[in-house]
Each structure stands twice: as C-alpha cells, then as structure tokens.
Amino acid sequence: MKINFFGASGTVTGSCYLVEASGFRILIDCGMFQGSKIIKELNYGDFPFDPLSIDAVILTHAHIDHSGLIPKLIKSGYNGKVYATPATKAFCEVMLPDSGHIQEMEIERKNRKRVRAGLLPLAPIYTAEQGLAALNSFLSVPYHQNVVLGDGAEFEFYDAGHILGSSYVMLKITEGDGVKKILFSGDIGSSDQPYIENPSKVGGADVVIMETTYGDRMHTEKPQRLERFAQIIQDAFARGDHIIIPAFAVERTQDLLYYLKDLQDKKMIPVIPIYVDSPLAVAATKIFNRHPDVFDDETTEKIDQGNNPLVMKNLHFSVTTDDSIRLNNLQERAIIISASGMADAGRIKHHLKHNLWKENTTVIFVGYQAEGTLGRRLVDGAEEVTIHGETITVKANIVQLMGFSSHADQRELLDWVEYAGKDAEEIILVHGERESLDGFSLLLQEKLNKQPLIPELGESIEFKDGQIICVKPDKPWLKVMEERLSEIEDEKLKPFVARKAPVKKKVLVARANQLYSGLRRKLRIAMDKKRNEESYEVLIETLKEISNMLDSIK
C-alpha cells in the first residue's frame, strides 16, 4: 500500500491524498490551495497523477480547501463517483459553482492587466458551469454506512463535528491475507459548537492520518469568547463604527448568527441591522434549514421554541451585486458579514477596500488566518495592503477574535488521537503549518511515546513487507512554484512595445476621426460608471496604458 501526499502536507490547504492498494487508486479529498501566490500556483497545471486512473474520490467535507479542485479533476478526465455525506453534497451544490464564478471573475481582472502588458490571457481553472456539472458525479452516503468500492477496498464515514456533514474516513484495504485500516481525520471539530454534534470517537485504525491546524496552541479565549465579542461590538457601536466581519460562507456565518442572536436576547449587544453579504452564505443558510435532522439537541430545542437563530427581524440578506454595492453607502451603524473568512476572495475584498482607510470602521477577524492571506497581513498589523491592484492605507480598527474556530485545538487533537491512534502502527501528521506540525509531533512523542511521520508536499509513503519507504520529490514543490512565479514576473517586467501601424495600408482621416470620437465616448461612459461605483483602479491603469502607447508613437 502506498499513500501519496499531494496536498495539505506541510501546509494547511489543498487537501489531497492518493491511496494505491489492492489494485485500487482512491483519492481522499481534492482541495484547492489557498494562501500566498506561491501556494495558489499549485492549483494550475496538470495533476501529479492521471485523473483517468482514479477509481473513486471520497470527500471528507465541503470546504473549498478539501473539495475545490473536484471540478478540475472531472474536467481533466475523471469519470468515477465522488462519495460524500448528504449535507456535504448539498453544500457542494452551491460552493463549487460559486468557486468557479469567483475564478472567472478573478481571471477576467487578471487578463485585463495581462493584455495591457502584452501577455497572453489565462483561462480559469474551471467555470461556474463546470462547477455545477461536477455535481452529477456525487453520490450521497450517510454516516456509519459501509461502502464496498470493490474486492479489497471499502470505507465508512463518521461524524467529525467540524461543519455540518463533515466526516472522518475509515478506509479498509485488503491485500493478500492482510487487512489495513487507514483513518483520515479530515478536519477534526472543536466541541460545543452551534448546530452540530461533538466529534465522534473512532478507534481501531492501523494508520492514522490527522490534521494539525492548531497542533501547537489552545483555544484559550473560548471560555470568554462571547463576552469579548459583545465588548468589541459595544465599543464599536459607541464610537459609531461600521462593523465588518470576514467569515466563511459555510458554518462560520451561521455560527456568528447563532451567537449574535444569543447576545441580542441576553441584551449584551444592541439590536442593530445585520447584513449577510454573500450569495453563497445565503444559499448555505437555506441548506442549514433543510437539514435539521443533523442538528444537536440544543439547537433543535431552540427551534422548537420558535427561537431559530437563522431568523431575526434585524437580519438582512444581500444577494445581488446592487445589494452589495448599496452597503458601501450605509449611513446607519450596522454589522456586515461577508465571505471569505480570510479575505482572500469574494465580496469581502470590496468591503475592505471601501472601508479599511476609514477610522470609523472595525474589522473583526473571527478565527485562524493562513499565511499569505490578506486576513493574515491585516491581523499582523500591516499599515498598507493591496486590493484589486490598489494600495489601501489601513486606518480601521483591526481585531482578531479567537475561540470560535471549528477546528480542534491542541488538547482536543490529543484527546482524539489518544483514542483513534492508541493501537496504530503509524500516525501521520498533515494539514498544518510547520510550527503546528513540529509542536504536535513533540507532544505525541512525550504523551504517547510515538514518533509520527510528517510528509512534505509530493512525498509518498509505502508500507511494504513490514517496512515503511518514504520517497520525497526531487525538488520541493513550493520551490518549483517559486521559480515558476519568478519566471512569470520576469516576463512581465519586459518593456511593453506598442504595435506600429502597417506601413502599406493607407489610413483615411475620416476613419481616424471616427475611431477618435468612439474612444472619447467609451472613456466618458467608463468614467461615469466608475464614479458611481467609487472604483477607479482599473480605469487608472487603462488610462496609463493608453497614455504610454500614445507616448510611444513616433
């Protein structure tokens, strides 16, 4: 049996593990890389395996860093099933098309700059339409149902307590006379979260592959999180600030609504307008309301008493682009919750662009911010950030509020692996930054007397004849991506050469005047449009390029 670590190894995102055993090739997750430019570059290019050779895909949960490259996988030739819990499938029905739409918008913006720089346009990883089409490959599987993939391979889902529908995967592989159970943790949940049950206990695995997002730290703020959340809102309200909360559309947004309703009911915060500005979050909230069967007892009791946290009189949902733009002109104090949670994509970037430079704005980051993200730069104290090509001075009050994470902390991870891995031959640590991986490795050596393996991106670990054979890539993947990006930047730095008019073609004065008049009209329309949107960066870059081209005419 061989396990290939093609994502979330030495990093937090891009979860993707290929198991080769008993004639099967099974992919656990196929997630998108998020974070720095170097890490995101891993989303492009070919997969490190032939998609046609994959027999099955098993998805732990719907978050894009676990599911986001499934449409690309299918676009590249995979024609098998994607196994997921019913709630995970429901979330993917809205998340994958939304991911495709975001990529189309981002590529459109990049291509405007590339064309002006004389570079070839890029294509999105996949489109919204391809994201939707990928759902045809999904097959719903409930918790605790054994699924036989074929002779020698079967699996079962267990509740991971991370988000609605999240799961661990227990993969059972039979080779010859031997049977191995491999437990993939996915993302392990933290206890006492709204809506969902606490993470289930699973034992009996021979190999445990577990996440370590918070492997080196505790959720020390968890006991006081609601009191601190309330105090931040009260202070912002007293200053007359708008409150902006970047939040993931799935689970985190609904959790925040749960807590805000609770704080309002206890009169710990004033009742002020709350806007959820994310079509995906609106769709995800509807999915929550359709799956009360997996809610915990506390949430079920609230709903039975007519106290649904997802329904408030002061709660408003912004769906259209016009709805979102109107929020930039709000005069009343309000709370705006918008995706994504690390401010790396989506409408939140527009809200931050329009508000970071204002002193009467409070931005609350709820939870972990990965390296390389806009959210990480802001919580680290950046005085300036670049959004959509424009440099923005940071004058807003930036607050990071921990204790709301849906990931297990170090203590909870240790409790989990003490049960799941007590009889395991090997424990393999993934899905963490270097400090978390190393910190949790030391803890396992101390508490369980086990030396875990920590693979790097692209590494394979083979279990053969009682031996463990680790094979690292010839060159670290991130180093390869760094060199590739450097080459791209060098290409961009080449001077732009304006095309010279053909010598042999006579250009009529009338035609030149016609084109000149048309250009003036288009510039006037563009100026009016951007003035209404209060967004000038693209227009400024365009005018600069036109000016440079005119300067180059001899």
Coordinates of C-alpha atoms in Angstrom, one line a residue:
M1 CA 0.0 0.0 0.0
K2 CA 1.2 3.5 -0.9
I3 CA -0.2 6.8 0.2
N4 CA 0.8 9.9 -1.9
F5 CA 0.5 13.3 -0.2
F6 CA -0.5 15.7 -2.9
G7 CA -1.9 18.5 -0.7
A8 CA -2.2 19.8 2.8
S9 CA 1.2 18.4 3.7
G10 CA 3.5 21.0 5.3
T11 CA 0.7 23.4 4.5
V12 CA -2.9 23.9 5.7
T13 CA -4.8 23.9 2.4
G14 CA -5.2 21.8 -0.8
S15 CA -6.1 18.5 1.0
C16 CA -5.5 15.6 -1.5
Y17 CA -4.2 12.1 -0.7
L18 CA -4.0 9.3 -3.2
V19 CA -4.1 5.7 -1.8
E20 CA -2.8 3.0 -4.1
A21 CA -3.6 -0.5 -2.9
S22 CA -5.1 -3.8 -3.9
G23 CA -5.4 -2.6 -7.5
F24 CA -7.3 0.5 -6.5
R25 CA -6.4 4.2 -6.7
I26 CA -8.6 6.1 -4.3
L27 CA -8.4 9.9 -3.8
I28 CA -9.3 11.3 -0.4
D29 CA -10.3 14.9 -1.0
C30 CA -9.3 17.1 -3.9
G31 CA -9.0 20.5 -2.4
M32 CA -7.9 23.9 -3.6
F33 CA -4.7 25.6 -2.4
Q34 CA -5.3 28.9 -0.6
G35 CA -2.8 31.5 0.8
S36 CA 0.2 33.0 -0.8
K37 CA 0.8 33.4 -4.6
I38 CA 3.3 30.6 -4.5
I39 CA 0.9 28.2 -2.8
K40 CA -2.0 29.1 -5.0
E41 CA 0.2 28.4 -8.1
L42 CA -0.2 24.7 -7.2
N43 CA -3.9 25.0 -8.4
Y44 CA -2.7 25.4 -12.0
G45 CA -1.1 22.9 -14.4
D46 CA -1.7 19.2 -14.5
F47 CA -2.4 17.0 -11.6
P48 CA 0.5 14.9 -10.3
F49 CA -1.5 11.8 -11.3
D50 CA -3.6 10.7 -14.2
P51 CA -7.3 11.6 -13.4
L52 CA -8.5 8.7 -15.6
S53 CA -6.6 6.2 -13.4
I54 CA -8.6 7.2 -10.3
D55 CA -11.2 4.6 -9.2
A56 CA -13.0 6.7 -6.5
V57 CA -13.0 10.0 -4.8
I58 CA -14.0 10.2 -1.1
L59 CA -14.7 13.7 0.2
T60 CA -14.4 14.5 3.9
H61 CA -16.4 17.8 3.8
A62 CA -17.4 20.7 1.6
H63 CA -14.8 23.4 2.4
I64 CA -13.1 24.5 -0.7
D65 CA -9.6 23.6 0.5
H66 CA -10.9 20.0 0.5
S67 CA -13.4 20.0 -2.4
G68 CA -12.4 22.9 -4.6
L69 CA -10.5 21.0 -7.4
I70 CA -13.0 18.3 -7.9
P71 CA -14.5 20.1 -11.0
K72 CA -11.0 20.4 -12.4
L73 CA -10.5 16.7 -11.8
I74 CA -13.6 15.8 -13.7
K75 CA -12.8 18.4 -16.4
S76 CA -9.4 16.6 -16.7
G77 CA -11.0 13.2 -17.3
Y78 CA -12.1 11.6 -14.0
N79 CA -15.3 9.7 -14.7
G80 CA -16.0 7.9 -11.4
K81 CA -18.1 8.7 -8.3
V82 CA -17.5 11.3 -5.6
Y83 CA -18.7 9.9 -2.3
A84 CA -19.9 12.5 0.3
T85 CA -22.4 12.8 3.1
P86 CA -25.8 14.3 2.2
A87 CA -25.0 17.6 3.8
T88 CA -21.6 17.8 2.2
K89 CA -23.2 17.1 -1.2
A90 CA -25.8 19.9 -0.6
F91 CA -23.1 22.4 0.3
C92 CA -21.0 21.5 -2.7
E93 CA -24.1 22.1 -4.9
V94 CA -23.7 25.8 -4.2
M95 CA -20.0 26.1 -3.2
L96 CA -18.4 24.6 -6.4
P97 CA -20.4 26.7 -8.9
D98 CA -19.6 29.7 -6.7
S99 CA -15.9 28.8 -6.7
G100 CA -16.0 28.6 -10.5
H101 CA -17.7 32.0 -10.6
I102 CA -15.0 33.6 -8.4
Q103 CA -12.3 32.2 -10.6
E104 CA -13.9 33.5 -13.7
M105 CA -14.1 37.0 -12.1
E106 CA -10.5 36.9 -10.8
I107 CA -9.2 35.7 -14.2
E108 CA -11.2 38.4 -16.0
R109 CA -9.5 41.0 -13.8
K110 CA -6.0 39.5 -14.3
N111 CA -6.5 39.2 -18.0
R112 CA -7.2 42.9 -18.4
K113 CA -3.8 43.6 -16.9
R114 CA -2.1 40.9 -18.9
V115 CA -3.5 42.1 -22.2
R116 CA -2.3 45.6 -21.4
A117 CA 1.1 44.2 -20.6
G118 CA 1.3 42.3 -23.9
L119 CA 0.9 38.8 -22.3
L120 CA -1.4 36.0 -23.3
P121 CA -4.7 35.7 -21.4
L122 CA -5.2 33.0 -18.8
A123 CA -8.1 30.6 -18.5
P124 CA -9.9 29.9 -15.2
I125 CA -9.2 26.6 -13.5
Y126 CA -12.9 25.8 -14.1
T127 CA -16.0 27.8 -14.7
A128 CA -19.3 28.1 -12.7
E129 CA -20.9 25.9 -15.3
Q130 CA -18.2 23.2 -14.8
G131 CA -18.6 23.5 -11.0
L132 CA -22.3 22.8 -11.4
A133 CA -21.7 19.9 -13.8
A134 CA -19.4 18.2 -11.3
L135 CA -22.3 17.5 -9.0
N136 CA -23.5 14.9 -11.4
S137 CA -20.7 12.7 -10.1
F138 CA -21.6 13.0 -6.4
L139 CA -23.2 10.1 -4.5
S140 CA -24.6 10.7 -1.0
V141 CA -23.6 8.3 1.7
P142 CA -24.8 8.7 5.3
Y143 CA -22.7 8.2 8.4
H144 CA -22.0 4.6 9.5
Q145 CA -22.9 3.0 6.2
N146 CA -20.2 0.6 4.9
V147 CA -19.5 1.2 1.2
V148 CA -17.7 -1.5 -0.8
L149 CA -15.7 0.0 -3.6
G150 CA -14.7 -3.4 -4.9
D151 CA -12.9 -6.5 -3.8
G152 CA -10.3 -5.4 -1.3
A153 CA -11.5 -1.8 -0.7
E154 CA -14.3 -0.4 1.5
F155 CA -14.9 2.7 3.6
E156 CA -17.2 4.3 6.2
F157 CA -18.0 7.9 7.2
Y158 CA -18.0 9.1 10.9
D159 CA -19.1 12.5 12.2
A160 CA -16.1 14.8 12.5
G161 CA -18.0 17.6 14.2
H162 CA -16.3 20.3 12.2
I163 CA -19.1 21.6 10.0
L164 CA -22.5 20.2 9.0
G165 CA -21.8 16.9 7.2
S166 CA -18.1 16.7 7.9
S167 CA -16.6 13.3 8.3
Y168 CA -13.6 11.1 9.1
V169 CA -13.0 8.4 6.5
M170 CA -12.1 4.9 7.7
L171 CA -10.7 3.1 4.7
K172 CA -10.3 -0.7 4.9
I173 CA -7.8 -2.2 2.5
T174 CA -7.3 -6.0 2.0
E175 CA -4.1 -7.1 0.4
G176 CA -3.4 -10.8 0.3
D177 CA -4.1 -12.2 3.7
G178 CA -3.6 -8.8 5.4
V179 CA -6.1 -6.1 6.2
K180 CA -5.2 -2.5 7.0
K181 CA -7.5 0.2 8.3
I182 CA -6.5 3.8 7.4
L183 CA -8.2 6.6 9.2
F184 CA -8.3 10.0 7.5
S185 CA -9.3 12.7 10.0
G186 CA -10.4 15.4 7.5
D187 CA -10.8 18.4 9.7
I188 CA -11.5 17.5 13.4
G189 CA -14.1 19.6 15.0
S190 CA -14.0 21.6 18.3
S191 CA -16.5 20.7 21.0
D192 CA -19.6 22.7 21.9
Q193 CA -20.2 24.3 18.5
P194 CA -23.7 25.6 17.4
Y195 CA -25.9 23.3 15.4
I196 CA -23.7 20.2 15.2
E197 CA -22.8 17.2 17.4
N198 CA -19.4 17.0 19.1
P199 CA -16.8 15.0 17.1
S200 CA -17.4 11.2 17.3
K201 CA -14.8 8.8 18.7
V202 CA -13.3 6.2 16.3
G203 CA -10.7 3.6 17.1
G204 CA -9.1 0.5 15.6
A205 CA -7.0 2.1 12.9
D206 CA -3.7 0.8 11.8
V207 CA -2.6 4.1 10.2
V208 CA -3.9 7.5 11.3
I209 CA -3.6 10.5 9.1
M210 CA -4.6 13.5 11.0
E211 CA -4.8 17.3 10.7
T212 CA -2.8 19.6 13.0
T213 CA -4.1 23.1 12.2
Y214 CA -4.0 24.0 15.9
G215 CA -1.4 21.4 16.8
D216 CA 0.8 24.0 18.8
R217 CA -1.9 26.0 20.6
M218 CA -5.1 26.1 22.6
H219 CA -8.3 27.9 22.2
T220 CA -7.6 29.8 25.4
E221 CA -10.2 32.5 24.5
K222 CA -13.0 30.0 24.1
P223 CA -14.5 30.4 27.6
Q224 CA -14.7 34.2 27.3
R225 CA -15.4 34.4 23.5
L226 CA -19.0 35.6 23.8
E227 CA -18.1 38.3 26.4
R228 CA -15.2 39.6 24.3
F229 CA -17.3 39.5 21.1
A230 CA -20.0 41.5 22.9
Q231 CA -17.5 44.0 24.2
I232 CA -15.9 44.6 20.8
I233 CA -19.4 45.3 19.3
Q234 CA -20.4 47.6 22.2
D235 CA -17.1 49.6 21.8
A236 CA -17.6 49.9 18.0
F237 CA -21.2 50.9 18.5
A238 CA -20.2 53.6 21.0
R239 CA -17.7 55.0 18.5
G240 CA -20.2 55.0 15.7
D241 CA -18.2 52.4 13.7
H242 CA -19.4 50.2 11.0
I243 CA -18.5 46.6 11.8
I244 CA -17.2 44.3 9.1
I245 CA -16.7 40.6 9.8
P246 CA -15.0 38.4 7.2
A247 CA -16.5 34.9 7.5
F248 CA -16.6 31.7 5.6
A249 CA -20.0 31.3 4.0
V250 CA -20.5 27.8 5.3
E251 CA -20.7 27.2 9.0
R252 CA -18.9 30.3 10.3
T253 CA -21.5 32.7 9.0
Q254 CA -24.3 30.6 10.5
D255 CA -22.3 30.2 13.8
L256 CA -22.0 34.0 14.0
L257 CA -25.7 34.5 13.5
Y258 CA -26.3 32.0 16.3
Y259 CA -24.1 33.9 18.7
L260 CA -25.4 37.4 17.6
K261 CA -28.9 36.2 18.3
D262 CA -27.9 34.9 21.7
L263 CA -26.1 38.1 22.6
Q264 CA -29.1 40.2 21.5
D265 CA -31.5 38.0 23.5
K266 CA -29.3 38.5 26.6
K267 CA -29.2 42.2 25.9
M268 CA -25.4 42.1 25.8
I269 CA -25.3 44.0 22.5
P270 CA -27.7 46.5 20.9
V271 CA -30.1 45.3 18.2
I272 CA -28.6 46.8 15.0
P273 CA -29.0 45.8 11.4
I274 CA -27.1 42.7 10.4
Y275 CA -26.3 42.1 6.7
V276 CA -25.1 38.8 5.3
D277 CA -23.5 39.9 2.0
S278 CA -22.7 36.6 0.3
P279 CA -24.9 34.7 -2.1
L280 CA -23.1 31.5 -1.1
A281 CA -23.8 32.2 2.6
V282 CA -27.5 32.9 1.8
A283 CA -27.7 29.5 0.0
A284 CA -25.7 27.8 2.8
T285 CA -28.2 29.1 5.4
K286 CA -31.1 27.6 3.4
I287 CA -29.2 24.3 3.4
F288 CA -28.9 24.5 7.2
N289 CA -32.7 25.0 7.5
R290 CA -33.2 21.9 5.2
H291 CA -31.0 19.6 7.4
P292 CA -32.3 19.9 11.0
D293 CA -32.0 16.1 11.3
V294 CA -28.3 16.5 12.0
F295 CA -28.6 19.4 14.5
D296 CA -27.6 18.9 18.1
D297 CA -30.3 18.8 20.8
E298 CA -29.7 22.4 22.0
T299 CA -30.3 23.8 18.5
T300 CA -33.3 21.6 18.0
E301 CA -34.8 22.8 21.3
K302 CA -34.3 26.5 20.3
I303 CA -36.1 25.9 17.0
D304 CA -38.9 24.0 18.7
Q305 CA -39.4 27.0 21.0
G306 CA -39.7 29.4 18.0
N307 CA -36.2 30.8 18.6
N308 CA -34.5 30.0 15.3
P309 CA -31.1 31.7 15.3
L310 CA -31.1 31.9 11.5
V311 CA -34.3 34.1 11.6
M312 CA -34.1 37.6 13.1
K313 CA -36.1 40.7 12.3
N314 CA -32.9 42.7 12.0
L315 CA -31.2 40.2 9.7
H316 CA -31.0 41.1 6.0
F317 CA -29.5 39.0 3.1
S318 CA -27.7 40.7 0.2
V319 CA -27.8 38.6 -2.9
T320 CA -27.4 40.8 -6.0
T321 CA -24.4 42.9 -6.8
D322 CA -26.5 46.0 -6.4
D323 CA -27.5 44.9 -2.9
S324 CA -23.8 44.6 -2.1
I325 CA -22.8 48.0 -3.6
R326 CA -25.5 49.7 -1.6
L327 CA -23.9 48.6 1.7
N328 CA -20.9 50.8 0.9
N329 CA -23.2 53.8 1.3
L330 CA -24.9 52.8 4.6
Q331 CA -25.3 55.8 6.9
E332 CA -26.6 53.7 9.9
R333 CA -24.4 51.6 12.1
A334 CA -24.5 48.0 11.0
I335 CA -22.8 44.7 11.1
I336 CA -21.7 43.3 7.6
I337 CA -20.8 39.6 7.4
S338 CA -19.2 38.7 4.1
A339 CA -17.1 35.9 2.6
S340 CA -14.4 34.8 2.5
G341 CA -13.2 34.3 6.1
M342 CA -9.5 35.0 5.3
A343 CA -10.4 37.9 2.9
D344 CA -8.8 36.2 0.0
A345 CA -11.7 36.3 -2.4
G346 CA -15.3 37.3 -2.7
R347 CA -17.3 40.4 -1.8
I348 CA -15.4 41.0 1.5
K349 CA -12.5 42.4 -0.6
H350 CA -14.7 45.1 -1.9
H351 CA -15.9 46.0 1.6
L352 CA -12.4 46.1 2.9
K353 CA -11.3 48.2 0.0
H354 CA -14.0 50.8 0.7
N355 CA -13.6 50.8 4.5
L356 CA -10.1 49.9 5.6
W357 CA -8.9 53.5 5.1
K358 CA -11.7 54.9 7.4
E359 CA -11.1 55.3 11.1
N360 CA -14.8 54.7 11.9
T361 CA -14.6 51.0 10.8
T362 CA -14.0 48.0 13.0
V363 CA -13.0 44.8 11.2
I364 CA -13.3 41.6 13.3
F365 CA -11.4 38.5 12.1
V366 CA -13.0 35.5 13.7
G367 CA -10.6 32.6 13.8
Y368 CA -7.4 31.4 12.1
Q369 CA -5.8 33.4 9.2
A370 CA -3.5 31.3 7.0
E371 CA -0.1 32.5 5.9
G372 CA -0.1 34.7 2.8
T373 CA -3.7 35.7 3.0
L374 CA -5.0 39.3 3.2
G375 CA -6.5 38.5 6.6
R376 CA -3.2 37.3 7.9
R377 CA -1.5 40.6 6.8
L378 CA -4.1 42.7 8.4
V379 CA -4.1 40.9 11.8
D380 CA -0.3 41.0 11.7
G381 CA -0.5 44.8 11.7
A382 CA 0.0 45.8 8.0
E383 CA -0.2 49.6 7.5
E384 CA -0.9 49.2 3.8
V385 CA -2.4 46.4 1.8
T386 CA -3.1 45.9 -1.9
I387 CA -6.7 45.0 -3.0
H388 CA -7.5 44.7 -6.7
G389 CA -4.3 46.4 -7.6
E390 CA -4.9 49.4 -5.5
T391 CA -2.8 50.3 -2.4
I392 CA -5.1 50.9 0.6
T393 CA -3.9 52.6 3.8
V394 CA -5.2 50.8 6.9
K395 CA -6.8 53.1 9.5
A396 CA -9.6 50.8 10.6
N397 CA -9.6 49.1 13.9
I398 CA -8.5 45.5 13.2
V399 CA -9.4 42.9 15.8
Q400 CA -8.7 39.1 15.8
L401 CA -11.2 37.2 17.9
M402 CA -10.1 33.6 18.6
G403 CA -12.0 30.9 20.3
F404 CA -14.6 30.5 17.6
S405 CA -12.7 28.1 15.5
S406 CA -14.4 25.0 14.2
H407 CA -11.0 23.2 14.4
A408 CA -10.0 21.2 17.4
D409 CA -7.2 22.8 19.4
Q410 CA -4.1 21.0 20.7
R411 CA -5.8 19.5 23.7
E412 CA -8.8 18.3 21.6
L413 CA -6.4 16.9 19.0
L414 CA -4.5 15.0 21.6
D415 CA -7.7 13.6 23.1
W416 CA -8.8 12.5 19.7
V417 CA -5.6 10.7 18.7
E418 CA -5.2 9.1 22.1
Y419 CA -8.3 7.2 21.3
A420 CA -8.0 6.9 17.5
G421 CA -4.3 6.1 17.4
K422 CA -3.8 4.1 20.6
D423 CA -3.2 0.9 18.6
A424 CA -2.0 2.5 15.4
E425 CA 1.2 1.3 13.8
E426 CA 1.8 4.8 12.4
I427 CA 0.5 8.3 12.9
I428 CA 1.0 10.7 10.0
L429 CA 0.6 14.5 10.6
V430 CA -0.8 16.7 7.9
H431 CA -2.8 19.9 7.4
G432 CA -0.7 22.2 9.5
E433 CA 2.0 24.9 9.2
R434 CA 5.5 23.9 10.2
E435 CA 5.2 25.2 13.8
S436 CA 2.0 23.3 14.4
L437 CA 3.3 20.1 12.9
D438 CA 6.5 20.2 14.9
G439 CA 4.8 21.2 18.1
F440 CA 2.2 18.4 17.9
S441 CA 4.9 15.9 16.9
L442 CA 6.8 16.6 20.1
L443 CA 3.6 16.3 22.1
L444 CA 2.9 12.8 20.7
Q445 CA 6.4 11.7 21.5
E446 CA 6.0 12.9 25.0
K447 CA 2.4 11.8 25.7
L448 CA 2.1 8.6 23.6
N449 CA 5.7 7.7 23.0
K450 CA 5.0 7.7 19.3
Q451 CA 7.2 9.2 16.6
P452 CA 4.8 10.5 13.9
L453 CA 5.7 10.9 10.2
I454 CA 5.4 14.4 8.7
P455 CA 5.4 14.1 4.9
E456 CA 6.1 17.1 2.6
L457 CA 4.1 18.0 -0.4
G458 CA 4.6 15.4 -3.2
E459 CA 6.0 12.8 -0.9
S460 CA 4.9 9.1 -1.0
I461 CA 4.9 6.7 1.9
E462 CA 4.8 3.0 1.1
F463 CA 4.0 0.2 3.5
K464 CA 5.7 -2.9 2.1
D465 CA 6.8 -6.2 3.8
G466 CA 6.8 -4.6 7.2
Q467 CA 8.9 -1.7 6.1
I468 CA 8.0 2.0 5.6
I469 CA 9.5 3.5 2.5
C470 CA 9.3 7.3 2.2
V471 CA 10.1 8.9 -1.1
K472 CA 10.4 12.7 -1.3
P473 CA 10.0 14.7 -4.6
D474 CA 13.2 15.6 -6.4
K475 CA 12.7 19.3 -5.6
P476 CA 10.3 20.8 -3.0
W477 CA 7.1 21.7 -4.8
L478 CA 6.9 25.2 -3.3
K479 CA 10.4 25.8 -4.5
V480 CA 9.4 24.8 -8.0
M481 CA 6.3 27.1 -7.8
E482 CA 8.5 30.0 -6.6
E483 CA 10.8 29.6 -9.6
R484 CA 7.9 29.4 -11.9
L485 CA 6.4 32.6 -10.5
S486 CA 9.8 34.3 -10.8
E487 CA 9.9 33.5 -14.5
I488 CA 6.4 34.9 -14.9
E489 CA 7.4 38.1 -13.1
D490 CA 10.5 38.4 -15.3
E491 CA 8.2 38.1 -18.4
K492 CA 6.0 40.9 -17.0
L493 CA 9.0 43.2 -16.5
K494 CA 9.8 43.2 -20.2
P495 CA 9.1 46.6 -21.7
F496 CA 5.7 46.9 -23.4
V497 CA 6.1 47.7 -27.1
A498 CA 3.2 49.4 -28.9
R499 CA 2.3 47.8 -32.1
K500 CA 3.2 50.0 -35.1
A501 CA 0.6 50.6 -37.8
P502 CA 1.2 48.7 -41.1
V503 CA 3.2 50.8 -43.5
K504 CA 1.5 49.8 -46.7
K505 CA -2.1 50.5 -45.5
K506 CA -3.4 54.0 -46.1
V507 CA -5.5 55.2 -43.1
L508 CA -8.2 57.6 -44.1
V509 CA -8.6 60.8 -42.0
A510 CA -12.4 60.2 -41.7
R511 CA -11.8 56.7 -40.2
A512 CA -9.2 58.1 -37.7
N513 CA -11.7 60.7 -36.6
Q514 CA -14.4 58.1 -36.2
L515 CA -12.3 56.0 -34.0
Y516 CA -11.2 59.0 -32.0
S517 CA -14.8 60.0 -31.4
G518 CA -15.6 56.4 -30.4
L519 CA -12.7 56.3 -27.9
R520 CA -13.8 59.6 -26.3
R521 CA -17.4 58.3 -25.9
K522 CA -16.2 55.0 -24.3
L523 CA -13.9 56.9 -21.9
R524 CA -16.7 59.1 -20.8
I525 CA -19.0 56.1 -20.2
A526 CA -16.2 54.4 -18.2
M527 CA -15.6 57.5 -16.1
D528 CA -19.3 57.8 -15.3
K529 CA -19.6 54.1 -14.4
K530 CA -16.5 54.0 -12.1
R531 CA -17.6 57.3 -10.5
N532 CA -20.9 55.7 -9.5
E533 CA -19.1 52.6 -8.2
E534 CA -16.4 54.6 -6.5
S535 CA -13.8 52.3 -8.1
Y536 CA -11.1 53.8 -10.2
E537 CA -8.1 51.5 -10.1
V538 CA -8.8 49.6 -13.3
L539 CA -9.7 52.8 -15.1
I540 CA -6.5 54.5 -13.9
E541 CA -4.4 51.5 -15.2
T542 CA -6.1 51.6 -18.5
L543 CA -5.6 55.3 -18.9
K544 CA -1.9 54.9 -18.0
E545 CA -1.5 52.2 -20.7
I546 CA -3.3 54.4 -23.3
S547 CA -1.0 57.3 -22.4
N548 CA 2.1 55.1 -22.7
M549 CA 1.0 53.8 -26.1
L550 CA 0.4 57.3 -27.3
D551 CA 3.9 58.4 -26.0
S552 CA 5.4 55.5 -28.0
I553 CA 4.1 56.8 -31.3
K554 CA 6.9 58.3 -33.3

